[in-house]
mmCIF file with all atom_site columns, N, CA and C in Angstrom:
data_model
loop_
_atom_site.group_PDB
_atom_site.id
_atom_site.type_symbol
_atom_site.label_atom_id
_atom_site.label_alt_id
_atom_site.label_comp_id
_atom_site.label_asym_id
_atom_site.label_entity_id
_atom_site.label_seq_id
_atom_site.pdbx_PDB_ins_code
_atom_site.Cartn_x
_atom_site.Cartn_y
_atom_site.Cartn_z
_atom_site.occupancy
_atom_site.B_iso_or_equiv
_atom_site.pdbx_formal_charge
_atom_site.auth_seq_id
_atom_site.auth_comp_id
_atom_site.auth_asym_id
_atom_site.auth_atom_id
_atom_site.pdbx_PDB_model_num
ATOM 1   N N  . MET Y 1 1  ? 22.158 10.467 24.854  1.00 0.00 ? 293 MET Y N  1
ATOM 2   C CA . MET Y 1 1  ? 22.306 11.707 25.581  1.00 0.00 ? 293 MET Y CA 1
ATOM 3   C C  . MET Y 1 1  ? 21.670 12.831 24.757  1.00 0.00 ? 293 MET Y C  1
ATOM 4   N N  . GLU Y 1 2  ? 20.890 13.652 25.427  1.00 0.00 ? 294 GLU Y N  1
ATOM 5   C CA . GLU Y 1 2  ? 20.209 14.737 24.744  1.00 0.00 ? 294 GLU Y CA 1
ATOM 6   C C  . GLU Y 1 2  ? 21.053 16.009 24.813  1.00 0.00 ? 294 GLU Y C  1
ATOM 7   N N  . LYS Y 1 3  ? 21.058 16.728 23.721  1.00 0.00 ? 295 LYS Y N  1
ATOM 8   C CA . LYS Y 1 3  ? 21.790 17.992 23.689  1.00 0.00 ? 295 LYS Y CA 1
ATOM 9   C C  . LYS Y 1 3  ? 20.839 19.117 24.065  1.00 0.00 ? 295 LYS Y C  1
ATOM 10  N N  . GLN Y 1 4  ? 21.330 20.032 24.869  1.00 0.00 ? 296 GLN Y N  1
ATOM 11  C CA . GLN Y 1 4  ? 20.520 21.168 25.269  1.00 0.00 ? 296 GLN Y CA 1
ATOM 12  C C  . GLN Y 1 4  ? 21.255 22.450 24.971  1.00 0.00 ? 296 GLN Y C  1
ATOM 13  N N  . ASN Y 1 5  ? 20.490 23.463 24.617  1.00 0.00 ? 297 ASN Y N  1
ATOM 14  C CA . ASN Y 1 5  ? 21.020 24.796 24.445  1.00 0.00 ? 297 ASN Y CA 1
ATOM 15  C C  . ASN Y 1 5  ? 21.105 25.422 25.837  1.00 0.00 ? 297 ASN Y C  1
ATOM 16  N N  . GLY Y 1 6  ? 22.275 25.883 26.225  1.00 0.00 ? 298 GLY Y N  1
ATOM 17  C CA . GLY Y 1 6  ? 22.508 26.353 27.580  1.00 0.00 ? 298 GLY Y CA 1
ATOM 18  C C  . GLY Y 1 6  ? 21.619 27.491 28.030  1.00 0.00 ? 298 GLY Y C  1
ATOM 19  N N  . GLU Y 1 7  ? 21.389 28.489 27.198  1.00 0.00 ? 299 GLU Y N  1
ATOM 20  C CA . GLU Y 1 7  ? 20.657 29.676 27.636  1.00 0.00 ? 299 GLU Y CA 1
ATOM 21  C C  . GLU Y 1 7  ? 19.150 29.433 27.708  1.00 0.00 ? 299 GLU Y C  1
ATOM 22  N N  . THR Y 1 8  ? 18.585 28.814 26.689  1.00 0.00 ? 300 THR Y N  1
ATOM 23  C CA . THR Y 1 8  ? 17.130 28.679 26.648  1.00 0.00 ? 300 THR Y CA 1
ATOM 24  C C  . THR Y 1 8  ? 16.646 27.324 27.120  1.00 0.00 ? 300 THR Y C  1
ATOM 25  N N  . GLY Y 1 9  ? 17.522 26.334 27.191  1.00 0.00 ? 301 GLY Y N  1
ATOM 26  C CA . GLY Y 1 9  ? 17.112 25.022 27.635  1.00 0.00 ? 301 GLY Y CA 1
ATOM 27  C C  . GLY Y 1 9  ? 16.341 24.241 26.582  1.00 0.00 ? 301 GLY Y C  1
ATOM 28  N N  . GLN Y 1 10 ? 16.426 24.637 25.329  1.00 0.00 ? 302 GLN Y N  1
ATOM 29  C CA . GLN Y 1 10 ? 15.711 23.931 24.269  1.00 0.00 ? 302 GLN Y CA 1
ATOM 30  C C  . GLN Y 1 10 ? 16.461 22.660 23.906  1.00 0.00 ? 302 GLN Y C  1
ATOM 31  N N  . ARG Y 1 11 ? 15.710 21.633 23.605  1.00 0.00 ? 303 ARG Y N  1
ATOM 32  C CA . ARG Y 1 11 ? 16.315 20.373 23.181  1.00 0.00 ? 303 ARG Y CA 1
ATOM 33  C C  . ARG Y 1 11 ? 16.207 20.259 21.668  1.00 0.00 ? 303 ARG Y C  1
ATOM 34  N N  . ASN Y 1 12 ? 17.306 19.868 21.042  1.00 0.00 ? 304 ASN Y N  1
ATOM 35  C CA . ASN Y 1 12 ? 17.383 19.665 19.596  1.00 0.00 ? 304 ASN Y CA 1
ATOM 36  C C  . ASN Y 1 12 ? 16.850 20.863 18.803  1.00 0.00 ? 304 ASN Y C  1
ATOM 37  N N  . PRO Y 1 13 ? 17.510 22.004 18.852  1.00 0.00 ? 305 PRO Y N  1
ATOM 38  C CA . PRO Y 1 13 ? 16.991 23.181 18.149  1.00 0.00 ? 305 PRO Y CA 1
ATOM 39  C C  . PRO Y 1 13 ? 17.000 23.032 16.635  1.00 0.00 ? 305 PRO Y C  1
ATOM 40  N N  . LYS Y 1 14 ? 17.816 22.115 16.089  1.00 0.00 ? 306 LYS Y N  1
ATOM 41  C CA . LYS Y 1 14 ? 17.859 21.950 14.641  1.00 0.00 ? 306 LYS Y CA 1
ATOM 42  C C  . LYS Y 1 14 ? 16.734 21.062 14.120  1.00 0.00 ? 306 LYS Y C  1
ATOM 43  N N  . ARG Y 1 15 ? 16.011 20.436 15.001  1.00 0.00 ? 307 ARG Y N  1
ATOM 44  C CA . ARG Y 1 15 ? 14.962 19.514 14.578  1.00 0.00 ? 307 ARG Y CA 1
ATOM 45  C C  . ARG Y 1 15 ? 13.852 20.227 13.809  1.00 0.00 ? 307 ARG Y C  1
ATOM 46  N N  . LEU Y 1 16 ? 13.512 21.435 14.210  1.00 0.00 ? 308 LEU Y N  1
ATOM 47  C CA . LEU Y 1 16 ? 12.465 22.192 13.538  1.00 0.00 ? 308 LEU Y CA 1
ATOM 48  C C  . LEU Y 1 16 ? 12.860 22.503 12.108  1.00 0.00 ? 308 LEU Y C  1
ATOM 49  N N  . THR Y 1 17 ? 14.104 22.854 11.871  1.00 0.00 ? 309 THR Y N  1
ATOM 50  C CA . THR Y 1 17 ? 14.520 23.174 10.511  1.00 0.00 ? 309 THR Y CA 1
ATOM 51  C C  . THR Y 1 17 ? 14.528 21.927 9.637   1.00 0.00 ? 309 THR Y C  1
ATOM 52  N N  . LYS Y 1 18 ? 14.869 20.784 10.198  1.00 0.00 ? 310 LYS Y N  1
ATOM 53  C CA . LYS Y 1 18 ? 14.835 19.541 9.426   1.00 0.00 ? 310 LYS Y CA 1
ATOM 54  C C  . LYS Y 1 18 ? 13.406 19.172 9.061   1.00 0.00 ? 310 LYS Y C  1
ATOM 55  N N  . THR Y 1 19 ? 12.501 19.376 10.001  1.00 0.00 ? 311 THR Y N  1
ATOM 56  C CA . THR Y 1 19 ? 11.100 19.082 9.733   1.00 0.00 ? 311 THR Y CA 1
ATOM 57  C C  . THR Y 1 19 ? 10.551 20.032 8.683   1.00 0.00 ? 311 THR Y C  1
ATOM 58  N N  . ALA Y 1 20 ? 10.909 21.301 8.784   1.00 0.00 ? 312 ALA Y N  1
ATOM 59  C CA . ALA Y 1 20 ? 10.448 22.277 7.806   1.00 0.00 ? 312 ALA Y CA 1
ATOM 60  C C  . ALA Y 1 20 ? 11.017 21.989 6.425   1.00 0.00 ? 312 ALA Y C  1
ATOM 61  N N  . ALA Y 1 21 ? 12.283 21.584 6.367   1.00 0.00 ? 313 ALA Y N  1
ATOM 62  C CA . ALA Y 1 21 ? 12.893 21.251 5.073   1.00 0.00 ? 313 ALA Y CA 1
ATOM 63  C C  . ALA Y 1 21 ? 12.232 20.023 4.463   1.00 0.00 ? 313 ALA Y C  1
ATOM 64  N N  . GLY Y 1 22 ? 11.899 19.042 5.288   1.00 0.00 ? 314 GLY Y N  1
ATOM 65  C CA . GLY Y 1 22 ? 11.202 17.853 4.791   1.00 0.00 ? 314 GLY Y CA 1
ATOM 66  C C  . GLY Y 1 22 ? 9.814  18.176 4.284   1.00 0.00 ? 314 GLY Y C  1
ATOM 67  N N  . THR Y 1 23 ? 9.117  19.059 4.999   1.00 0.00 ? 315 THR Y N  1
ATOM 68  C CA . THR Y 1 23 ? 7.785  19.469 4.568   1.00 0.00 ? 315 THR Y CA 1
ATOM 69  C C  . THR Y 1 23 ? 7.858  20.248 3.261   1.00 0.00 ? 315 THR Y C  1
ATOM 70  N N  . LEU Y 1 24 ? 8.821  21.141 3.162   1.00 0.00 ? 316 LEU Y N  1
ATOM 71  C CA . LEU Y 1 24 ? 8.994  21.910 1.931   1.00 0.00 ? 316 LEU Y CA 1
ATOM 72  C C  . LEU Y 1 24 ? 9.361  21.004 0.759   1.00 0.00 ? 316 LEU Y C  1
ATOM 73  N N  . ALA Y 1 25 ? 10.187 20.004 1.019   1.00 0.00 ? 317 ALA Y N  1
ATOM 74  C CA . ALA Y 1 25 ? 10.547 19.049 -0.035  1.00 0.00 ? 317 ALA Y CA 1
ATOM 75  C C  . ALA Y 1 25 ? 9.322  18.290 -0.509  1.00 0.00 ? 317 ALA Y C  1
ATOM 76  N N  . GLY Y 1 26 ? 8.470  17.883 0.421   1.00 0.00 ? 318 GLY Y N  1
ATOM 77  C CA . GLY Y 1 26 ? 7.237  17.186 0.051   1.00 0.00 ? 318 GLY Y CA 1
ATOM 78  C C  . GLY Y 1 26 ? 6.301  18.050 -0.756  1.00 0.00 ? 318 GLY Y C  1
ATOM 79  N N  . LEU Y 1 27 ? 6.182  19.312 -0.364  1.00 0.00 ? 319 LEU Y N  1
ATOM 80  C CA . LEU Y 1 27 ? 5.328  20.227 -1.124  1.00 0.00 ? 319 LEU Y CA 1
ATOM 81  C C  . LEU Y 1 27 ? 5.868  20.461 -2.530  1.00 0.00 ? 319 LEU Y C  1
ATOM 82  N N  . CYS Y 1 28 ? 7.166  20.634 -2.638  1.00 0.00 ? 320 CYS Y N  1
ATOM 83  C CA . CYS Y 1 28 ? 7.772  20.835 -3.960  1.00 0.00 ? 320 CYS Y CA 1
ATOM 84  C C  . CYS Y 1 28 ? 7.578  19.614 -4.842  1.00 0.00 ? 320 CYS Y C  1
ATOM 85  N N  . LEU Y 1 29 ? 7.762  18.434 -4.274  1.00 0.00 ? 321 LEU Y N  1
ATOM 86  C CA . LEU Y 1 29 ? 7.551  17.215 -5.044  1.00 0.00 ? 321 LEU Y CA 1
ATOM 87  C C  . LEU Y 1 29 ? 6.099  17.083 -5.486  1.00 0.00 ? 321 LEU Y C  1
ATOM 88  N N  . GLY Y 1 30 ? 5.185  17.374 -4.586  1.00 0.00 ? 322 GLY Y N  1
ATOM 89  C CA . GLY Y 1 30 ? 3.765  17.271 -4.909  1.00 0.00 ? 322 GLY Y CA 1
ATOM 90  C C  . GLY Y 1 30 ? 3.336  18.256 -5.977  1.00 0.00 ? 322 GLY Y C  1
ATOM 91  N N  . PHE Y 1 31 ? 3.687  19.515 -5.797  1.00 0.00 ? 323 PHE Y N  1
ATOM 92  C CA . PHE Y 1 31 ? 3.302  20.524 -6.790  1.00 0.00 ? 323 PHE Y CA 1
ATOM 93  C C  . PHE Y 1 31 ? 4.005  20.304 -8.124  1.00 0.00 ? 323 PHE Y C  1
ATOM 94  N N  . GLY Y 1 32 ? 5.242  19.848 -8.075  1.00 0.00 ? 324 GLY Y N  1
ATOM 95  C CA . GLY Y 1 32 ? 5.963  19.578 -9.313  1.00 0.00 ? 324 GLY Y CA 1
ATOM 96  C C  . GLY Y 1 32 ? 5.341  18.449 -10.100 1.00 0.00 ? 324 GLY Y C  1
ATOM 97  N N  . MET Y 1 33 ? 4.995  17.371 -9.411  1.00 0.00 ? 325 MET Y N  1
ATOM 98  C CA . MET Y 1 33 ? 4.354  16.246 -10.090 1.00 0.00 ? 325 MET Y CA 1
ATOM 99  C C  . MET Y 1 33 ? 2.973  16.624 -10.613 1.00 0.00 ? 325 MET Y C  1
ATOM 100 N N  . TYR Y 1 34 ? 2.207  17.360 -9.803  1.00 0.00 ? 326 TYR Y N  1
ATOM 101 C CA . TYR Y 1 34 ? 0.885  17.795 -10.245 1.00 0.00 ? 326 TYR Y CA 1
ATOM 102 C C  . TYR Y 1 34 ? 0.992  18.679 -11.479 1.00 0.00 ? 326 TYR Y C  1
ATOM 103 N N  . GLY Y 1 35 ? 1.923  19.614 -11.457 1.00 0.00 ? 327 GLY Y N  1
ATOM 104 C CA . GLY Y 1 35 ? 2.088  20.514 -12.596 1.00 0.00 ? 327 GLY Y CA 1
ATOM 105 C C  . GLY Y 1 35 ? 2.534  19.785 -13.849 1.00 0.00 ? 327 GLY Y C  1
ATOM 106 N N  . MET Y 1 36 ? 3.424  18.811 -13.681 1.00 0.00 ? 328 MET Y N  1
ATOM 107 C CA . MET Y 1 36 ? 3.893  18.041 -14.841 1.00 0.00 ? 328 MET Y CA 1
ATOM 108 C C  . MET Y 1 36 ? 2.752  17.222 -15.447 1.00 0.00 ? 328 MET Y C  1
ATOM 109 N N  . ILE Y 1 37 ? 2.010  16.533 -14.603 1.00 0.00 ? 329 ILE Y N  1
ATOM 110 C CA . ILE Y 1 37 ? 0.914  15.700 -15.109 1.00 0.00 ? 329 ILE Y CA 1
ATOM 111 C C  . ILE Y 1 37 ? -0.170 16.564 -15.737 1.00 0.00 ? 329 ILE Y C  1
ATOM 112 N N  . HIS Y 1 38 ? -0.536 17.640 -15.059 1.00 0.00 ? 330 HIS Y N  1
ATOM 113 C CA . HIS Y 1 38 ? -1.585 18.512 -15.587 1.00 0.00 ? 330 HIS Y CA 1
ATOM 114 C C  . HIS Y 1 38 ? -1.136 19.190 -16.888 1.00 0.00 ? 330 HIS Y C  1
ATOM 115 N N  . GLY Y 1 39 ? 0.114  19.613 -16.919 1.00 0.00 ? 331 GLY Y N  1
ATOM 116 C CA . GLY Y 1 39 ? 0.627  20.269 -18.121 1.00 0.00 ? 331 GLY Y CA 1
ATOM 117 C C  . GLY Y 1 39 ? 0.708  19.334 -19.315 1.00 0.00 ? 331 GLY Y C  1
ATOM 118 N N  . LEU Y 1 40 ? 1.078  18.098 -19.067 1.00 0.00 ? 332 LEU Y N  1
ATOM 119 C CA . LEU Y 1 40 ? 1.170  17.137 -20.165 1.00 0.00 ? 332 LEU Y CA 1
ATOM 120 C C  . LEU Y 1 40 ? -0.206 16.683 -20.641 1.00 0.00 ? 332 LEU Y C  1
ATOM 121 N N  . ARG Y 1 41 ? -1.149 16.525 -19.729 1.00 0.00 ? 333 ARG Y N  1
ATOM 122 C CA . ARG Y 1 41 ? -2.488 16.087 -20.123 1.00 0.00 ? 333 ARG Y CA 1
ATOM 123 C C  . ARG Y 1 41 ? -3.238 17.184 -20.873 1.00 0.00 ? 333 ARG Y C  1
ATOM 124 N N  . ALA Y 1 42 ? -3.060 18.421 -20.457 1.00 0.00 ? 334 ALA Y N  1
ATOM 125 C CA . ALA Y 1 42 ? -3.793 19.533 -21.063 1.00 0.00 ? 334 ALA Y CA 1
ATOM 126 C C  . ALA Y 1 42 ? -3.064 20.100 -22.281 1.00 0.00 ? 334 ALA Y C  1
ATOM 127 N N  . GLU Y 1 43 ? -1.869 19.597 -22.547 1.00 0.00 ? 335 GLU Y N  1
ATOM 128 C CA . GLU Y 1 43 ? -1.043 20.068 -23.659 1.00 0.00 ? 335 GLU Y CA 1
ATOM 129 C C  . GLU Y 1 43 ? -0.876 21.589 -23.613 1.00 0.00 ? 335 GLU Y C  1
ATOM 130 N N  . GLU Y 1 44 ? -0.491 22.061 -22.439 1.00 0.00 ? 336 GLU Y N  1
ATOM 131 C CA . GLU Y 1 44 ? -0.300 23.501 -22.270 1.00 0.00 ? 336 GLU Y CA 1
ATOM 132 C C  . GLU Y 1 44 ? 1.086  23.901 -22.744 1.00 0.00 ? 336 GLU Y C  1
ATOM 133 N N  . SER Y 1 45 ? 1.373  25.171 -22.589 1.00 0.00 ? 337 SER Y N  1
ATOM 134 C CA . SER Y 1 45 ? 2.645  25.706 -23.067 1.00 0.00 ? 337 SER Y CA 1
ATOM 135 C C  . SER Y 1 45 ? 3.818  25.128 -22.281 1.00 0.00 ? 337 SER Y C  1
ATOM 136 N N  . THR Y 1 46 ? 4.982  25.314 -22.810 1.00 0.00 ? 338 THR Y N  1
ATOM 137 C CA . THR Y 1 46 ? 6.173  24.772 -22.166 1.00 0.00 ? 338 THR Y CA 1
ATOM 138 C C  . THR Y 1 46 ? 6.539  25.535 -20.900 1.00 0.00 ? 338 THR Y C  1
ATOM 139 N N  . PHE Y 1 47 ? 6.010  26.734 -20.720 1.00 0.00 ? 339 PHE Y N  1
ATOM 140 C CA . PHE Y 1 47 ? 6.332  27.519 -19.535 1.00 0.00 ? 339 PHE Y CA 1
ATOM 141 C C  . PHE Y 1 47 ? 5.892  26.804 -18.267 1.00 0.00 ? 339 PHE Y C  1
ATOM 142 N N  . ARG Y 1 48 ? 4.688  26.245 -18.260 1.00 0.00 ? 340 ARG Y N  1
ATOM 143 C CA . ARG Y 1 48 ? 4.201  25.512 -17.091 1.00 0.00 ? 340 ARG Y CA 1
ATOM 144 C C  . ARG Y 1 48 ? 5.046  24.265 -16.846 1.00 0.00 ? 340 ARG Y C  1
ATOM 145 N N  . LEU Y 1 49 ? 5.419  23.597 -17.927 1.00 0.00 ? 341 LEU Y N  1
ATOM 146 C CA . LEU Y 1 49 ? 6.242  22.400 -17.768 1.00 0.00 ? 341 LEU Y CA 1
ATOM 147 C C  . LEU Y 1 49 ? 7.625  22.737 -17.222 1.00 0.00 ? 341 LEU Y C  1
ATOM 148 N N  . ILE Y 1 50 ? 8.176  23.861 -17.660 1.00 0.00 ? 342 ILE Y N  1
ATOM 149 C CA . ILE Y 1 50 ? 9.492  24.279 -17.157 1.00 0.00 ? 342 ILE Y CA 1
ATOM 150 C C  . ILE Y 1 50 ? 9.411  24.612 -15.669 1.00 0.00 ? 342 ILE Y C  1
ATOM 151 N N  . LEU Y 1 51 ? 8.380  25.368 -15.277 1.00 0.00 ? 343 LEU Y N  1
ATOM 152 C CA . LEU Y 1 51 ? 8.228  25.703 -13.860 1.00 0.00 ? 343 LEU Y CA 1
ATOM 153 C C  . LEU Y 1 51 ? 7.988  24.458 -13.020 1.00 0.00 ? 343 LEU Y C  1
ATOM 154 N N  . SER Y 1 52 ? 7.210  23.537 -13.545 1.00 0.00 ? 344 SER Y N  1
ATOM 155 C CA . SER Y 1 52 ? 6.940  22.304 -12.805 1.00 0.00 ? 344 SER Y CA 1
ATOM 156 C C  . SER Y 1 52 ? 8.194  21.451 -12.671 1.00 0.00 ? 344 SER Y C  1
ATOM 157 N N  . SER Y 1 53 ? 8.984  21.395 -13.712 1.00 0.00 ? 345 SER Y N  1
ATOM 158 C CA . SER Y 1 53 ? 10.205 20.590 -13.632 1.00 0.00 ? 345 SER Y CA 1
ATOM 159 C C  . SER Y 1 53 ? 11.218 21.225 -12.681 1.00 0.00 ? 345 SER Y C  1
ATOM 160 N N  . ILE Y 1 54 ? 11.283 22.548 -12.642 1.00 0.00 ? 346 ILE Y N  1
ATOM 161 C CA . ILE Y 1 54 ? 12.176 23.228 -11.690 1.00 0.00 ? 346 ILE Y CA 1
ATOM 162 C C  . ILE Y 1 54 ? 11.723 22.958 -10.260 1.00 0.00 ? 346 ILE Y C  1
ATOM 163 N N  . THR Y 1 55 ? 10.413 23.026 -10.022 1.00 0.00 ? 347 THR Y N  1
ATOM 164 C CA . THR Y 1 55 ? 9.877  22.752 -8.690  1.00 0.00 ? 347 THR Y CA 1
ATOM 165 C C  . THR Y 1 55 ? 10.150 21.312 -8.288  1.00 0.00 ? 347 THR Y C  1
ATOM 166 N N  . LEU Y 1 56 ? 9.987  20.398 -9.221  1.00 0.00 ? 348 LEU Y N  1
ATOM 167 C CA . LEU Y 1 56 ? 10.238 18.988 -8.945  1.00 0.00 ? 348 LEU Y CA 1
ATOM 168 C C  . LEU Y 1 56 ? 11.710 18.750 -8.620  1.00 0.00 ? 348 LEU Y C  1
ATOM 169 N N  . CYS Y 1 57 ? 12.599 19.373 -9.366  1.00 0.00 ? 349 CYS Y N  1
ATOM 170 C CA . CYS Y 1 57 ? 14.038 19.227 -9.106  1.00 0.00 ? 349 CYS Y CA 1
ATOM 171 C C  . CYS Y 1 57 ? 14.426 19.818 -7.753  1.00 0.00 ? 349 CYS Y C  1
ATOM 172 N N  . CYS Y 1 58 ? 13.833 20.946 -7.403  1.00 0.00 ? 350 CYS Y N  1
ATOM 173 C CA . CYS Y 1 58 ? 14.119 21.549 -6.095  1.00 0.00 ? 350 CYS Y CA 1
ATOM 174 C C  . CYS Y 1 58 ? 13.662 20.623 -4.963  1.00 0.00 ? 350 CYS Y C  1
ATOM 175 N N  . GLY Y 1 59 ? 12.519 20.001 -5.139  1.00 0.00 ? 351 GLY Y N  1
ATOM 176 C CA . GLY Y 1 59 ? 12.033 19.055 -4.136  1.00 0.00 ? 351 GLY Y CA 1
ATOM 177 C C  . GLY Y 1 59 ? 12.947 17.861 -3.987  1.00 0.00 ? 351 GLY Y C  1
ATOM 178 N N  . ILE Y 1 60 ? 13.442 17.344 -5.108  1.00 0.00 ? 352 ILE Y N  1
ATOM 179 C CA . ILE Y 1 60 ? 14.356 16.198 -5.065  1.00 0.00 ? 352 ILE Y CA 1
ATOM 180 C C  . ILE Y 1 60 ? 15.661 16.585 -4.378  1.00 0.00 ? 352 ILE Y C  1
ATOM 181 N N  . LEU Y 1 61 ? 16.183 17.752 -4.714  1.00 0.00 ? 353 LEU Y N  1
ATOM 182 C CA . LEU Y 1 61 ? 17.435 18.201 -4.089  1.00 0.00 ? 353 LEU Y CA 1
ATOM 183 C C  . LEU Y 1 61 ? 17.274 18.422 -2.590  1.00 0.00 ? 353 LEU Y C  1
ATOM 184 N N  . LEU Y 1 62 ? 16.153 19.003 -2.192  1.00 0.00 ? 354 LEU Y N  1
ATOM 185 C CA . LEU Y 1 62 ? 15.890 19.210 -0.763  1.00 0.00 ? 354 LEU Y CA 1
ATOM 186 C C  . LEU Y 1 62 ? 15.762 17.880 -0.037  1.00 0.00 ? 354 LEU Y C  1
ATOM 187 N N  . LEU Y 1 63 ? 15.094 16.935 -0.663  1.00 0.00 ? 355 LEU Y N  1
ATOM 188 C CA . LEU Y 1 63 ? 14.920 15.627 -0.049  1.00 0.00 ? 355 LEU Y CA 1
ATOM 189 C C  . LEU Y 1 63 ? 16.264 14.927 0.117   1.00 0.00 ? 355 LEU Y C  1
ATOM 190 N N  . LEU Y 1 64 ? 17.097 14.982 -0.903  1.00 0.00 ? 356 LEU Y N  1
ATOM 191 C CA . LEU Y 1 64 ? 18.420 14.377 -0.807  1.00 0.00 ? 356 LEU Y CA 1
ATOM 192 C C  . LEU Y 1 64 ? 19.278 15.069 0.237   1.00 0.00 ? 356 LEU Y C  1
ATOM 193 N N  . ARG Y 1 65 ? 19.129 16.371 0.346   1.00 0.00 ? 357 ARG Y N  1
ATOM 194 C CA . ARG Y 1 65 ? 19.901 17.135 1.337   1.00 0.00 ? 357 ARG Y CA 1
ATOM 195 C C  . ARG Y 1 65 ? 19.510 16.737 2.756   1.00 0.00 ? 357 ARG Y C  1
ATOM 196 N N  . THR Y 1 66 ? 18.216 16.613 3.009   1.00 0.00 ? 358 THR Y N  1
ATOM 197 C CA . THR Y 1 66 ? 17.773 16.248 4.359   1.00 0.00 ? 358 THR Y CA 1
ATOM 198 C C  . THR Y 1 66 ? 18.159 14.813 4.683   1.00 0.00 ? 358 THR Y C  1
ATOM 199 N N  . ARG Y 1 67 ? 18.124 13.928 3.693   1.00 0.00 ? 359 ARG Y N  1
ATOM 200 C CA . ARG Y 1 67 ? 18.536 12.550 3.946   1.00 0.00 ? 359 ARG Y CA 1
ATOM 201 C C  . ARG Y 1 67 ? 20.034 12.481 4.223   1.00 0.00 ? 359 ARG Y C  1
ATOM 202 N N  . GLY Y 1 68 ? 20.817 13.285 3.525   1.00 0.00 ? 360 GLY Y N  1
ATOM 203 C CA . GLY Y 1 68 ? 22.253 13.321 3.767   1.00 0.00 ? 360 GLY Y CA 1
ATOM 204 C C  . GLY Y 1 68 ? 22.589 13.833 5.150   1.00 0.00 ? 360 GLY Y C  1
ATOM 205 N N  . ASP Y 1 69 ? 21.830 14.830 5.616   1.00 0.00 ? 361 ASP Y N  1
ATOM 206 C CA . ASP Y 1 69 ? 22.042 15.350 6.965   1.00 0.00 ? 361 ASP Y CA 1
ATOM 207 C C  . ASP Y 1 69 ? 21.721 14.304 8.017   1.00 0.00 ? 361 ASP Y C  1
ATOM 208 N N  . ARG Y 1 70 ? 20.688 13.513 7.777   1.00 0.00 ? 362 ARG Y N  1
ATOM 209 C CA . ARG Y 1 70 ? 20.326 12.474 8.737   1.00 0.00 ? 362 ARG Y CA 1
ATOM 210 C C  . ARG Y 1 70 ? 21.407 11.413 8.830   1.00 0.00 ? 362 ARG Y C  1
ATOM 211 N N  . LYS Y 1 71 ? 21.987 11.035 7.694   1.00 0.00 ? 363 LYS Y N  1
ATOM 212 C CA . LYS Y 1 71 ? 23.021 10.008 7.697   1.00 0.00 ? 363 LYS Y CA 1
ATOM 213 C C  . LYS Y 1 71 ? 24.262 10.479 8.453   1.00 0.00 ? 363 LYS Y C  1
ATOM 214 N N  . THR Y 1 72 ? 24.659 11.733 8.242   1.00 0.00 ? 364 THR Y N  1
ATOM 215 C CA . THR Y 1 72 ? 25.831 12.244 8.949   1.00 0.00 ? 364 THR Y CA 1
ATOM 216 C C  . THR Y 1 72 ? 25.550 12.390 10.449  1.00 0.00 ? 364 THR Y C  1
ATOM 217 N N  . GLU Y 1 73 ? 24.324 12.727 10.792  1.00 0.00 ? 365 GLU Y N  1
ATOM 218 C CA . GLU Y 1 73 ? 23.968 12.847 12.201  1.00 0.00 ? 365 GLU Y CA 1
ATOM 219 C C  . GLU Y 1 73 ? 23.988 11.484 12.890  1.00 0.00 ? 365 GLU Y C  1
ATOM 220 N N  . GLU Y 1 74 ? 23.541 10.442 12.186  1.00 0.00 ? 366 GLU Y N  1
ATOM 221 C CA . GLU Y 1 74 ? 23.567 9.092  12.766  1.00 0.00 ? 366 GLU Y CA 1
ATOM 222 C C  . GLU Y 1 74 ? 25.000 8.612  12.961  1.00 0.00 ? 366 GLU Y C  1
ATOM 223 N N  . LYS Y 1 75 ? 25.903 8.981  12.046  1.00 0.00 ? 367 LYS Y N  1
ATOM 224 C CA . LYS Y 1 75 ? 27.298 8.572  12.187  1.00 0.00 ? 367 LYS Y CA 1
ATOM 225 C C  . LYS Y 1 75 ? 27.948 9.250  13.372  1.00 0.00 ? 367 LYS Y C  1
ATOM 226 N N  . GLU Y 1 76 ? 27.561 10.503 13.640  1.00 0.00 ? 368 GLU Y N  1
ATOM 227 C CA . GLU Y 1 76 ? 28.124 11.231 14.777  1.00 0.00 ? 368 GLU Y CA 1
ATOM 228 C C  . GLU Y 1 76 ? 27.688 10.637 16.097  1.00 0.00 ? 368 GLU Y C  1
ATOM 229 N N  . ASN Y 1 77 ? 26.453 10.148 16.147  1.00 0.00 ? 369 ASN Y N  1
ATOM 230 C CA . ASN Y 1 77 ? 25.938 9.575  17.405  1.00 0.00 ? 369 ASN Y CA 1
ATOM 231 C C  . ASN Y 1 77 ? 26.456 8.176  17.528  1.00 0.00 ? 369 ASN Y C  1
#
């Protein structure tokens, strides 16, 4: 059964936010890994490595959050 928003007739309004969160998680993971590899190969300062590790951690947390939301949504259905 599909859920609809009564006033606008939109189906699954939360789907866009899940997709955006997944895309943001992928970007964070990609930039974090790129920054870590580039920073370690070029032997740059620790500032780049710290920023890259923070970005990587944010991507991992976002990914885990979106996966957790999917599991709870499947249990509800």
